[in-house]
Amino acid sequence: MLEQKDVNKSVIEESDDINNKSLGKNEELMGTDVSNQNSNEYKSIKPNFIDTLKASLIDLVVIGGISAVGVFVADAILKLAGYSITQKFQMGFIIFMVVMVLYMSIMESGKKSSTIGKKISGLIITKG
């Protein structure tokens, strides 16, 4: 009876060893695949303050220009109907906020996924 228990234990231990070895080989194979994939990807470099500041300022200038044109176009259209915008600064601020949200959303969701300022500064957006 004791011999039978010892044989069962040794058989169970051997099957566990075989399973562990096969799991180890699978993990090694998966590890090589992952490392090959990572070697083909771009290395991420954290952008410095000057580059991000330059990109933000360029984007603000572009958004400000679009907003200014928008205010004058809206005023011209309203003048055709007999109305005018008396508080251009306040209207410009509202248009600036709308343009800023749309500009960032549209430019960063496109194929290049970058705003004009980020393109000029050489910054690349990656999905984390």
CSV table of C-alpha atoms in Angstrom, one decimal:
chain,number,residue,atom,x,y,z
A,1,MET,CA,0.0,0.0,0.0
A,2,LEU,CA,2.8,2.4,0.8
A,3,GLU,CA,4.5,1.7,-2.4
A,4,GLN,CA,1.4,2.5,-4.4
A,5,LYS,CA,1.2,6.0,-2.7
A,6,ASP,CA,4.8,6.7,-3.5
A,7,VAL,CA,4.3,5.8,-7.1
A,8,ASN,CA,1.3,8.0,-7.4
A,9,LYS,CA,3.2,10.9,-5.8
A,10,SER,CA,6.1,10.5,-8.2
A,11,VAL,CA,3.8,10.3,-11.2
A,12,ILE,CA,2.0,13.5,-10.1
A,13,GLU,CA,5.3,15.3,-9.5
A,14,GLU,CA,6.6,14.2,-12.9
A,15,SER,CA,3.4,15.5,-14.6
A,16,ASP,CA,3.7,18.8,-12.7
A,17,ASP,CA,7.3,19.1,-13.9
A,18,ILE,CA,6.3,18.5,-17.5
A,19,ASN,CA,3.5,21.0,-17.3
A,20,ASN,CA,5.8,23.6,-15.7
A,21,LYS,CA,8.5,23.0,-18.4
A,22,SER,CA,5.9,23.4,-21.2
A,23,LEU,CA,4.6,26.6,-19.6
A,24,GLY,CA,8.1,27.9,-19.4
A,25,LYS,CA,8.7,27.2,-23.1
A,26,ASN,CA,5.4,28.9,-24.0
A,27,GLU,CA,6.4,32.0,-21.9
A,28,GLU,CA,9.8,32.1,-23.6
A,29,LEU,CA,8.2,31.9,-27.0
A,30,MET,CA,5.8,34.6,-26.2
A,31,GLY,CA,8.6,36.7,-24.7
A,32,THR,CA,10.6,36.5,-28.0
A,33,ASP,CA,7.6,37.5,-30.0
A,34,VAL,CA,6.9,40.5,-27.8
A,35,SER,CA,10.5,41.6,-27.8
A,36,ASN,CA,10.6,41.4,-31.6
A,37,GLN,CA,7.5,43.6,-31.8
A,38,ASN,CA,9.0,46.2,-29.4
A,39,SER,CA,12.2,46.4,-31.4
A,40,ASN,CA,10.3,47.5,-34.5
A,41,GLU,CA,8.4,50.3,-32.7
A,42,TYR,CA,9.5,53.9,-32.3
A,43,LYS,CA,11.3,54.7,-29.1
A,44,SER,CA,9.4,57.3,-27.1
A,45,ILE,CA,11.3,60.4,-26.0
A,46,LYS,CA,9.8,62.8,-23.6
A,47,PRO,CA,9.5,66.3,-25.3
A,48,ASN,CA,11.2,69.2,-23.6
A,49,PHE,CA,9.5,72.3,-22.4
A,50,ILE,CA,10.7,74.5,-25.2
A,51,ASP,CA,9.3,72.3,-27.9
A,52,THR,CA,5.9,72.0,-26.3
A,53,LEU,CA,5.8,75.7,-25.6
A,54,LYS,CA,6.7,76.5,-29.2
A,55,ALA,CA,4.0,74.1,-30.4
A,56,SER,CA,1.4,75.6,-28.1
A,57,LEU,CA,2.2,79.2,-29.1
A,58,ILE,CA,2.0,78.3,-32.8
A,59,ASP,CA,-1.3,76.6,-32.3
A,60,LEU,CA,-2.6,79.6,-30.4
A,61,VAL,CA,-1.6,82.0,-33.2
A,62,VAL,CA,-3.3,79.8,-35.7
A,63,ILE,CA,-6.5,79.5,-33.6
A,64,GLY,CA,-6.4,83.3,-33.0
A,65,GLY,CA,-6.1,84.0,-36.7
A,66,ILE,CA,-9.0,81.7,-37.5
A,67,SER,CA,-11.1,83.4,-34.8
A,68,ALA,CA,-10.3,86.9,-36.0
A,69,VAL,CA,-11.3,85.9,-39.5
A,70,GLY,CA,-14.5,84.3,-38.1
A,71,VAL,CA,-15.5,87.5,-36.3
A,72,PHE,CA,-15.1,89.7,-39.4
A,73,VAL,CA,-16.9,87.2,-41.6
A,74,ALA,CA,-19.8,86.9,-39.1
A,75,ASP,CA,-19.9,90.7,-38.8
A,76,ALA,CA,-19.9,91.1,-42.6
A,77,ILE,CA,-22.8,88.5,-42.9
A,78,LEU,CA,-24.8,90.3,-40.2
A,79,LYS,CA,-24.2,93.7,-41.9
A,80,LEU,CA,-25.8,92.3,-45.1
A,81,ALA,CA,-28.9,91.6,-43.0
A,82,GLY,CA,-28.8,95.0,-41.4
A,83,TYR,CA,-27.2,94.1,-38.1
A,84,SER,CA,-23.7,94.4,-36.7
A,85,ILE,CA,-21.5,93.0,-33.9
A,86,THR,CA,-21.0,95.9,-31.4
A,87,GLN,CA,-18.8,93.9,-28.9
A,88,LYS,CA,-16.2,92.3,-31.2
A,89,PHE,CA,-13.9,91.3,-28.4
A,90,GLN,CA,-16.5,89.3,-26.5
A,91,MET,CA,-17.7,87.7,-29.7
A,92,GLY,CA,-14.1,87.0,-30.6
A,93,PHE,CA,-13.5,85.2,-27.3
A,94,ILE,CA,-16.6,83.0,-27.8
A,95,ILE,CA,-15.5,82.2,-31.4
A,96,PHE,CA,-11.9,81.6,-30.1
A,97,MET,CA,-13.1,79.0,-27.5
A,98,VAL,CA,-15.3,77.2,-30.1
A,99,VAL,CA,-12.5,77.2,-32.7
A,100,MET,CA,-9.9,75.9,-30.1
A,101,VAL,CA,-12.0,72.9,-29.1
A,102,LEU,CA,-12.8,72.1,-32.8
A,103,TYR,CA,-9.2,72.7,-34.0
A,104,MET,CA,-7.6,70.4,-31.4
A,105,SER,CA,-10.3,67.7,-31.9
A,106,ILE,CA,-10.2,67.7,-35.6
A,107,MET,CA,-6.5,68.0,-36.1
A,108,GLU,CA,-5.5,65.3,-33.6
A,109,SER,CA,-8.1,62.8,-34.8
A,110,GLY,CA,-7.0,62.9,-38.4
A,111,LYS,CA,-4.5,60.6,-40.2
A,112,LYS,CA,-1.4,62.5,-39.1
A,113,SER,CA,-2.9,63.1,-35.6
A,114,SER,CA,-1.0,66.3,-35.1
A,115,THR,CA,-1.7,70.0,-35.0
A,116,ILE,CA,0.2,72.5,-37.1
A,117,GLY,CA,2.3,73.6,-34.1
A,118,LYS,CA,3.2,70.0,-33.3
A,119,LYS,CA,4.2,69.3,-36.9
A,120,ILE,CA,6.4,72.4,-37.0
A,121,SER,CA,8.0,71.5,-33.6
A,122,GLY,CA,8.5,67.9,-34.6
A,123,LEU,CA,6.4,66.4,-31.9
A,124,ILE,CA,4.6,63.1,-32.5
A,125,ILE,CA,1.5,62.0,-30.7
A,126,THR,CA,1.5,58.3,-29.7
A,127,LYS,CA,-1.3,56.3,-28.2
A,128,GLY,CA,-0.3,55.2,-24.7
